Coordinates of C-alpha atoms in Angstrom, one line a residue:
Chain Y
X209 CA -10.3 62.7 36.8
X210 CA -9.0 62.2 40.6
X211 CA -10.5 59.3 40.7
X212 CA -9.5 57.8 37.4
X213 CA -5.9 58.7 38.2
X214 CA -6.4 57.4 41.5
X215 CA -5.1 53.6 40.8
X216 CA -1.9 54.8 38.1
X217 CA 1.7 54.4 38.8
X218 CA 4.4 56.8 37.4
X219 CA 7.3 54.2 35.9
X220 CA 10.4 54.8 36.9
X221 CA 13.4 55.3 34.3
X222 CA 14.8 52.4 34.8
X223 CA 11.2 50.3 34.3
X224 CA 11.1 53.0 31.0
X225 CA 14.6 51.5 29.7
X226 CA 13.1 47.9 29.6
X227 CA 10.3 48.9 28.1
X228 CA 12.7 50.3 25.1
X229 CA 14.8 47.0 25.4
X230 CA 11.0 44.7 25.2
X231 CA 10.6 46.8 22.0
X232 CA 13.2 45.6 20.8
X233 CA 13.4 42.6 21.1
X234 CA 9.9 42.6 19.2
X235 CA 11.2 44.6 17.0
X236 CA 14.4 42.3 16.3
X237 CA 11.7 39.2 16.8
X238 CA 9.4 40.9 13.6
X239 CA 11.0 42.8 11.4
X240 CA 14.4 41.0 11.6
X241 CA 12.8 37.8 12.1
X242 CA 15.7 37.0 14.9
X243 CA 14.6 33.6 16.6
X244 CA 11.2 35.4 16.6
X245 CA 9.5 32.1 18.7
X246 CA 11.6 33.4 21.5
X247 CA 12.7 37.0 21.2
X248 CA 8.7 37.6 20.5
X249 CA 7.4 36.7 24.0
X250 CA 11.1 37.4 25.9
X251 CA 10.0 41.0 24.5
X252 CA 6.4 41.2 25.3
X253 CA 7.1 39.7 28.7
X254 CA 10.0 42.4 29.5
X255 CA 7.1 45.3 29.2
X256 CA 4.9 43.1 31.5
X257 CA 7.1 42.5 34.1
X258 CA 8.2 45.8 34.0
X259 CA 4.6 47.7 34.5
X260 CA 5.2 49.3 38.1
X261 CA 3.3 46.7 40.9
X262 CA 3.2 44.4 37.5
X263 CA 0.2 41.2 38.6
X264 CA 2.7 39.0 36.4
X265 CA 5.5 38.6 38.9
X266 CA 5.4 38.6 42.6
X267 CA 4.2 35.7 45.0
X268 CA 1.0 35.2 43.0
X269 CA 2.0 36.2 39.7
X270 CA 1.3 33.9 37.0
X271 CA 5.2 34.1 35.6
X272 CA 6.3 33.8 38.8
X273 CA 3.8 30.5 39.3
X274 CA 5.5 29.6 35.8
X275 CA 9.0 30.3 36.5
X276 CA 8.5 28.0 40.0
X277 CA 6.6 25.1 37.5
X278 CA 8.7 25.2 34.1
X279 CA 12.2 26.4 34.8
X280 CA 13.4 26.4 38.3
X281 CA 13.0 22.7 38.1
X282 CA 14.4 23.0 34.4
X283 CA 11.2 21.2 33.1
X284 CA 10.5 23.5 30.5
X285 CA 14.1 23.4 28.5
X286 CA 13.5 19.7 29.6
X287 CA 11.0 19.1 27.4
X288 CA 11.4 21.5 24.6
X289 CA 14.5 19.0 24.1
X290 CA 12.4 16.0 23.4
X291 CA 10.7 18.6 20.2
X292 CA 14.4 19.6 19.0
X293 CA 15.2 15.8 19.2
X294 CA 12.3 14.9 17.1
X295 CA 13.3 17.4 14.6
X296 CA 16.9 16.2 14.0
X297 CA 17.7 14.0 11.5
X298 CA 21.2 12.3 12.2
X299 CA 21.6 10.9 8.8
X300 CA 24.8 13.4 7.7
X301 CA 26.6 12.1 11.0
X302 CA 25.5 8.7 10.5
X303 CA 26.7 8.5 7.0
X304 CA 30.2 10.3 8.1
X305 CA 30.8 10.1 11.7
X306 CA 34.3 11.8 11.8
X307 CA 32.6 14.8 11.4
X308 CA 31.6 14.9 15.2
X309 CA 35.1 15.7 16.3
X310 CA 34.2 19.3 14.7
X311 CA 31.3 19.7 17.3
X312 CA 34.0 18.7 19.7
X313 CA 36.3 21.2 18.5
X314 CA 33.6 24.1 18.3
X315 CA 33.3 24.0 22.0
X316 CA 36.4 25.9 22.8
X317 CA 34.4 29.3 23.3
X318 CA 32.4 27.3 25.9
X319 CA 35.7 26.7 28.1
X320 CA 37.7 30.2 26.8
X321 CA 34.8 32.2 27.9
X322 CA 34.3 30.3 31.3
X323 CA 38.0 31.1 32.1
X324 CA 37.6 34.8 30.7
X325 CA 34.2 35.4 33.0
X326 CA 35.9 33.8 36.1
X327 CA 38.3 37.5 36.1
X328 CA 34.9 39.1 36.7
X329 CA 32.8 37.0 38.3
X330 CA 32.2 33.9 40.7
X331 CA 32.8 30.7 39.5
X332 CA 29.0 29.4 39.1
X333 CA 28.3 32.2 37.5
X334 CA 31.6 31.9 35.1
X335 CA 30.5 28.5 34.0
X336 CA 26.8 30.4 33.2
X337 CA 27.6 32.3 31.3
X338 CA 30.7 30.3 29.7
X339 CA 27.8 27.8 28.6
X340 CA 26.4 30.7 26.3
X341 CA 28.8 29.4 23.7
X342 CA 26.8 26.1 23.9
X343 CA 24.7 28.1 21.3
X344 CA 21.8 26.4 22.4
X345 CA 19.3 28.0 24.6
X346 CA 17.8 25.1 26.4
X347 CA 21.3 23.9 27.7
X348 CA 21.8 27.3 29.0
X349 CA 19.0 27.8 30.5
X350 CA 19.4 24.5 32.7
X351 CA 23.5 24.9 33.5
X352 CA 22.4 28.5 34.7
X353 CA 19.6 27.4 36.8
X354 CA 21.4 24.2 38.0
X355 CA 24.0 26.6 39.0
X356 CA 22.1 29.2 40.7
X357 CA 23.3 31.6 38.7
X358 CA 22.2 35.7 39.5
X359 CA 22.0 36.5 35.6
X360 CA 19.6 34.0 33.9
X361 CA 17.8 36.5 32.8
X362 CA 21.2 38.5 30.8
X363 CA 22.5 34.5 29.7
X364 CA 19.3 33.8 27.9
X365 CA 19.0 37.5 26.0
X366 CA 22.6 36.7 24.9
X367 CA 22.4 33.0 23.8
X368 CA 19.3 33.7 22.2
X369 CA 20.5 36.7 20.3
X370 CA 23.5 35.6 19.1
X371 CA 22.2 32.4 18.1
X372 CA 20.1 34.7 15.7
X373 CA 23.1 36.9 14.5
X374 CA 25.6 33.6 14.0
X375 CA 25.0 34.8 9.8
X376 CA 26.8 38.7 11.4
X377 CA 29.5 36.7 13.8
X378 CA 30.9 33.8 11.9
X379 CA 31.4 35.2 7.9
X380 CA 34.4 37.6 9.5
X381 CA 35.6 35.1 12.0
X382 CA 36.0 32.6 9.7
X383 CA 37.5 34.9 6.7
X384 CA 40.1 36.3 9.4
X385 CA 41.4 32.6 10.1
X386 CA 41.0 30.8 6.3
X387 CA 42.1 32.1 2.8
X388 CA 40.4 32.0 0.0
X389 CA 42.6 28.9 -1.7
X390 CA 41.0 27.1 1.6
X391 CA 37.6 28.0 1.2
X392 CA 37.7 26.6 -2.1
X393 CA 38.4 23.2 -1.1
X394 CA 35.9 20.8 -2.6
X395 CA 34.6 17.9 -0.6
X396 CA 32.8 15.8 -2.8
X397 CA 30.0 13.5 -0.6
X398 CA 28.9 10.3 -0.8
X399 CA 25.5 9.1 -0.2
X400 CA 25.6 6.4 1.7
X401 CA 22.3 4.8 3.3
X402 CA 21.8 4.3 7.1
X403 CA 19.8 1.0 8.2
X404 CA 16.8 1.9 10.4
X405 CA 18.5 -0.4 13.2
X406 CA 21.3 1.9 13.2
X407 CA 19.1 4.9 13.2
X408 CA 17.1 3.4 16.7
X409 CA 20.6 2.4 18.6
X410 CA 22.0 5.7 17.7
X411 CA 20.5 7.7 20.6
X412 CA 20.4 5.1 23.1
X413 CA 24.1 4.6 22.7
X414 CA 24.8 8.1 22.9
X415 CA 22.8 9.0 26.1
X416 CA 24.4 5.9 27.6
X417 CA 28.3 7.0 26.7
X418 CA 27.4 10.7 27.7
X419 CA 25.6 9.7 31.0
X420 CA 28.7 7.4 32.0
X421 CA 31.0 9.7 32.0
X422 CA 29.3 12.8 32.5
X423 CA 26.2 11.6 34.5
X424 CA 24.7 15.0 35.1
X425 CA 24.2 15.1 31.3
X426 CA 21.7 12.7 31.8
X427 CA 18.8 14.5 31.4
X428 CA 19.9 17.1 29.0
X429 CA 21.0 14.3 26.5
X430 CA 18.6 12.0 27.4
X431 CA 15.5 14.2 26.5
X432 CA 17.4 15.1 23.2
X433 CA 18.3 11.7 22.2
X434 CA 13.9 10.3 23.2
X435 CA 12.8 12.7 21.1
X436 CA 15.0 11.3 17.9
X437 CA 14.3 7.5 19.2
X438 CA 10.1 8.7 19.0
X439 CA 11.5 10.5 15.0
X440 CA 13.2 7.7 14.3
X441 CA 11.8 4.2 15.5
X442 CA 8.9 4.5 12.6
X443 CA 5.9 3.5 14.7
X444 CA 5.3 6.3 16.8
X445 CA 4.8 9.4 13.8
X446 CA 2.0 10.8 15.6
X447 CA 3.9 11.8 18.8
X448 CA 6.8 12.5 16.7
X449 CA 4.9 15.0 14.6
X450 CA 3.1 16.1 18.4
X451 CA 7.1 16.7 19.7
X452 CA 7.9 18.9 16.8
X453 CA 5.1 21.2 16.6
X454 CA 2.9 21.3 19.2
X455 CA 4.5 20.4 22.2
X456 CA 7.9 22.5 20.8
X457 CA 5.6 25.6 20.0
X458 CA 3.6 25.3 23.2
X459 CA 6.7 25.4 25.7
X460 CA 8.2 28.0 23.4
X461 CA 5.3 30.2 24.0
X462 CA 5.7 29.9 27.9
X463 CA 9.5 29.3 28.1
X464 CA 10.0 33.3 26.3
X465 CA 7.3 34.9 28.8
X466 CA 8.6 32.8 31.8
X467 CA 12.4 33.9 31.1
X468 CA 10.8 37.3 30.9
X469 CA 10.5 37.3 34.5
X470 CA 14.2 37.6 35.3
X471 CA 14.5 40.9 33.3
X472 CA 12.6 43.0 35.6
X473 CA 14.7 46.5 36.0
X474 CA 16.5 46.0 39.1
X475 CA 17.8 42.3 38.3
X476 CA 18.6 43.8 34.6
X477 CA 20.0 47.1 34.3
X478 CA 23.6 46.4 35.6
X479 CA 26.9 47.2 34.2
X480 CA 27.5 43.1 34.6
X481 CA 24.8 42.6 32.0
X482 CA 26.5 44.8 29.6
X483 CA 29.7 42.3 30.2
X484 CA 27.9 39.4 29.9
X485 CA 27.0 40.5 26.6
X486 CA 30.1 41.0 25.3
X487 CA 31.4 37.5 27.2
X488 CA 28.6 35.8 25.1
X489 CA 30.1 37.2 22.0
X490 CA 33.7 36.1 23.0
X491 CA 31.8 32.8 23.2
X492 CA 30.6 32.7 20.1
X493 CA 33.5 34.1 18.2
X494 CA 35.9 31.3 19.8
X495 CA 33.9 28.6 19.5
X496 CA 34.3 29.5 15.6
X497 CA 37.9 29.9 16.0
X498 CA 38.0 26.9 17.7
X499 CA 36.3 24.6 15.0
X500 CA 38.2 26.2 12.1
X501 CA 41.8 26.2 14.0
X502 CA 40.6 22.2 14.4
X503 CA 40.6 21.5 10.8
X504 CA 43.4 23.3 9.7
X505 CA 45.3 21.0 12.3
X506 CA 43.8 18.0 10.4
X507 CA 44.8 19.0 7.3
X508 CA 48.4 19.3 8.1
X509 CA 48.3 15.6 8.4
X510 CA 45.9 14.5 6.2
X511 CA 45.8 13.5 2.8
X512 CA 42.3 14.4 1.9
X513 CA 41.9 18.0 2.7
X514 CA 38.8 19.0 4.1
X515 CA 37.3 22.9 3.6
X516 CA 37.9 24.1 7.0
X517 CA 35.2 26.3 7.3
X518 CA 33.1 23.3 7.8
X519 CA 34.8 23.3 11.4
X520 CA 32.6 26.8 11.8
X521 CA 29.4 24.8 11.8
X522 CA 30.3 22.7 14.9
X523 CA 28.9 25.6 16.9
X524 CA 25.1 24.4 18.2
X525 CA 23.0 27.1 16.4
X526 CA 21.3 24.5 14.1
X527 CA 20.8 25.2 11.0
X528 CA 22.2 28.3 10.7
X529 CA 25.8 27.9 11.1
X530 CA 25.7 24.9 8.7
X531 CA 24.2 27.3 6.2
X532 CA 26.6 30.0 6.3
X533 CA 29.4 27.5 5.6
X534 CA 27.4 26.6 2.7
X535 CA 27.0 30.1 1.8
X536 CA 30.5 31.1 2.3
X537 CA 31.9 28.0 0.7
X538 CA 29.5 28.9 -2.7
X539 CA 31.1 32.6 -2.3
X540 CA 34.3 31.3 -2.9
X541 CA 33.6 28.9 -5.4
X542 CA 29.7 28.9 -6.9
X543 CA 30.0 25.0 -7.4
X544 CA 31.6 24.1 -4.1
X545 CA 28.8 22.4 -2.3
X546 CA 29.0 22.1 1.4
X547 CA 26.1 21.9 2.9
X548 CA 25.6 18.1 3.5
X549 CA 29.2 18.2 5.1
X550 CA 28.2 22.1 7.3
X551 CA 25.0 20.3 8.5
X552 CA 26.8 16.9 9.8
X553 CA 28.8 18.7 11.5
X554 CA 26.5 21.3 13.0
X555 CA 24.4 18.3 14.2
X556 CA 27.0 16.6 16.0
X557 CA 27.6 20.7 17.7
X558 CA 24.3 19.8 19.2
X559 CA 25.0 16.6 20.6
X560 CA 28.6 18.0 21.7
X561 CA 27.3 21.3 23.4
X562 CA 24.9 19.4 25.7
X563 CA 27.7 17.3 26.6
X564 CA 29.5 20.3 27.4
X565 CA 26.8 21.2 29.5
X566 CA 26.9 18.0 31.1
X567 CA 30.5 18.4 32.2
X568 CA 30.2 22.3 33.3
X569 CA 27.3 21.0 35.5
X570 CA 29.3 17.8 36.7
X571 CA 32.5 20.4 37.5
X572 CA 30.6 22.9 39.3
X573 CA 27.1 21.2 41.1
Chain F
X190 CA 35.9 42.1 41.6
X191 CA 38.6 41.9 39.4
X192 CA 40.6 39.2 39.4
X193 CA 43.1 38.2 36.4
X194 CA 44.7 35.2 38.0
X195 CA 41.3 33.2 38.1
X196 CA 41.8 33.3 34.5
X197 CA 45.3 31.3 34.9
X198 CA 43.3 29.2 37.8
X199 CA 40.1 28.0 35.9
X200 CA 42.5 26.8 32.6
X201 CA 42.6 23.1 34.2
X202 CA 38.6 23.3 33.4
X203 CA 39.4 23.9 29.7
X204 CA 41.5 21.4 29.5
X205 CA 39.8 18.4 31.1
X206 CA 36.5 20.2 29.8
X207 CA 37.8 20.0 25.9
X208 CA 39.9 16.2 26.5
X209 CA 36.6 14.7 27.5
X210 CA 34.3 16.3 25.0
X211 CA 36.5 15.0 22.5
X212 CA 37.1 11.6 23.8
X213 CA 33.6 11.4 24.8
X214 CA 32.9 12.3 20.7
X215 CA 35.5 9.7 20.2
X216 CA 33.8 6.7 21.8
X217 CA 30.3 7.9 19.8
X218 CA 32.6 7.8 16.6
X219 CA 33.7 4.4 17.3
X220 CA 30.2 2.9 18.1
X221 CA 28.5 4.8 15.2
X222 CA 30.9 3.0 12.6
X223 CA 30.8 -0.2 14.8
X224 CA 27.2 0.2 14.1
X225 CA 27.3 0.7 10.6
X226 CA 29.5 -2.1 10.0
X227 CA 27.2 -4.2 11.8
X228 CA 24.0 -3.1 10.7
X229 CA 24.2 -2.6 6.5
X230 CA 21.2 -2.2 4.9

């Protein structure tokens, strides 16, 4: 018995606690099918890390080789871009490009949050953690690294979660700032076609307008904006289809059990994790404030009103925030039809947050 | 630390931060109906 015993190491309560929190994230990732690609592995890898002289992390621990290959360099958000970017279809945007100015708007949590952090904490890590707000984990994960930050591991639990709950955040955010007469606005849509030339130029344009002015963007926006020029030039399906499933589902898998090795105990179980947290949902709730506030402005001077909630979707997390507009707009009015407007505008949230991202990283590098 | 009057400091980064984003998605605006007007199917 001695000498089975021999080798075993007594966890200590902290390592215990993460343990719990691995759970449940699983359990979230499962049951509650919350971003289960991520929360899944993120979960599984907190118990691993957090096994007492754990062979995942340390100088030769395959994480830790991971972490060194995939994310310290920022390849792995990198390229997990090029698979969202292949997924995207710009069409609503294309077909009604006035809608971007939402995404724009929808930032505000970004910058609000940034200023609220920097009361607590240094300004790097301000900007981290402001960035949660970009509602998109791959930007967050690069600004955070770029910036050295101490808490990648806290930034990437929050962004990812609350990306899942945006159906729990938005509905009351956006019922506090609109009433009911608003929600009912109709906004009929017209189908318009998009030629395929149009289509091709569309990302290069954009990467090249986002570089110039905010040229540490570069990346983030470029690798977004290849992936839709492989989707959308019509001779290259094959990688296309590659981008959006395999090579999306592969970096998942090692992008959750890489970040993983950031949550060990010590690192995790602080009192600032608890506020970053709570910053992340500051985030989150002003970026929605900040999107609806936007189109009430615009409709005090325009003649066509436009169903404010719509500003909502501008926020990143694609495509859920469009569908709760669409769900909250049919709640107030079972034949008000949204969606094609909510999901315009929650593409061009993408394109704005990494832009954001761009600009935190071209303030504070 | 706590320190209220960063919050007062950092409020120049909003406000650049949210002017370019939007005149940023201004320009894309521009060139996406420039683009459409150019390029009907």
């Amino acid at each position: 018995m001695n000498e089975l015993l021999a080798n075993a190491v007594i966890p200590t309560w902290q390592q215990i606690v993460m343990w719990l929190i691995g759970g449940l994230l699983i359990y979230l990732a499962i049951r509650k099918e919350m971003e289960p690609t991520l929360l899944l592995p993120l979960g599984f890898g907190t118990i691993l890390v957090n096994i007492p002289l754990s062979g995942a992390v340390g100088p030769h621990g395959p994480l830790t080789t991971l972490f060194s290959a995939g994310i310290s360099n920022e390849l792995f958000p990198l390229i997990l871009f090029i698979g969202i970017g292949a997924m995207i279809d710009f069409g609503p945007i294309l077909t009604n490009p006035k809608l971007m100015l939402f995404g724009a708007a929808a930032q505000f949590g970004i910058f609000f949050t940034l200023c609220l952090a920097s009361m607590f904490f240094g300004i790097n890590d301000a900007a981290s953690i402001g960035i949660i707000g970009a509602a998109d984990g791959p930007t967050s994960i690069v600004v955070a690294q770029k910036l050295n930050s101490n808490y990648l591991g806290a930034i990437m639990v929050a962004a990812y979660s609350y990306m899942a709950l945006v159906p729990m955040i938005q509905p009351p955010v956006i019922k506090a700032l609109t009433t009911k007469k608003e929600r009912m606005i109709r906004m009929p849509y017209e189908q318009k076609n998009v030629s395929r030339t149009t289509r091709i130029l569309f990302p290069i344009i954009i990467t090249v307008i986002a570089g110039v002015v905010a040229p540490e963007s570069v990346a983030l926006i470029g690798f977004l904006m290849f992936g839709n020029l492989i989707r959308e030039c019509g001779v290259l399906n094959s990688l296309s289809e590659t981008a959006q499933k395999v090579l999306a589902n592969l970096v998942t898998i090692f992008l959750g059990l890489t970040i993983a090795s950031q949550m060990q105990a010590e690192s995790f179980l602080r009192l600032e994790t608890l506020l970053i947290l709570g910053l992340g949902l500051v985030a989150f709730i002003f970026d929605t404030a900040g999107g609806v506030l936007f189109a009430k402005l615009l409709n005090l001077f325009s003649k066509k009103k436009i169903n404010p909630m719509i500003g909502a979707a501008g926020i990143s997390a694609f495509p859920m925030s469009g569908r709760v507009v669409h769900k909250l707009g049919l709640e107030a009015d079972p034949s008000n039809f949204l969606l094609m407007h909510s999901i315009g505008v929650n593409v061009s949230g993408q394109i704005a947050s990494v832009i954001a991202g761009g600009l935190i990283l071209n303030f504070f590098m | 630390m706590f320190n209220p009057l960063a919050f007062i400091t950092n409020l120049k980064f909003m406000g650049v931060g949210m002017l370019t984003i939007v005149a940023v998605m201004g320009a894309i605006i521009l060139m996406t109906m420039l683009l459409n007007k150019m390029y009907k199917d």
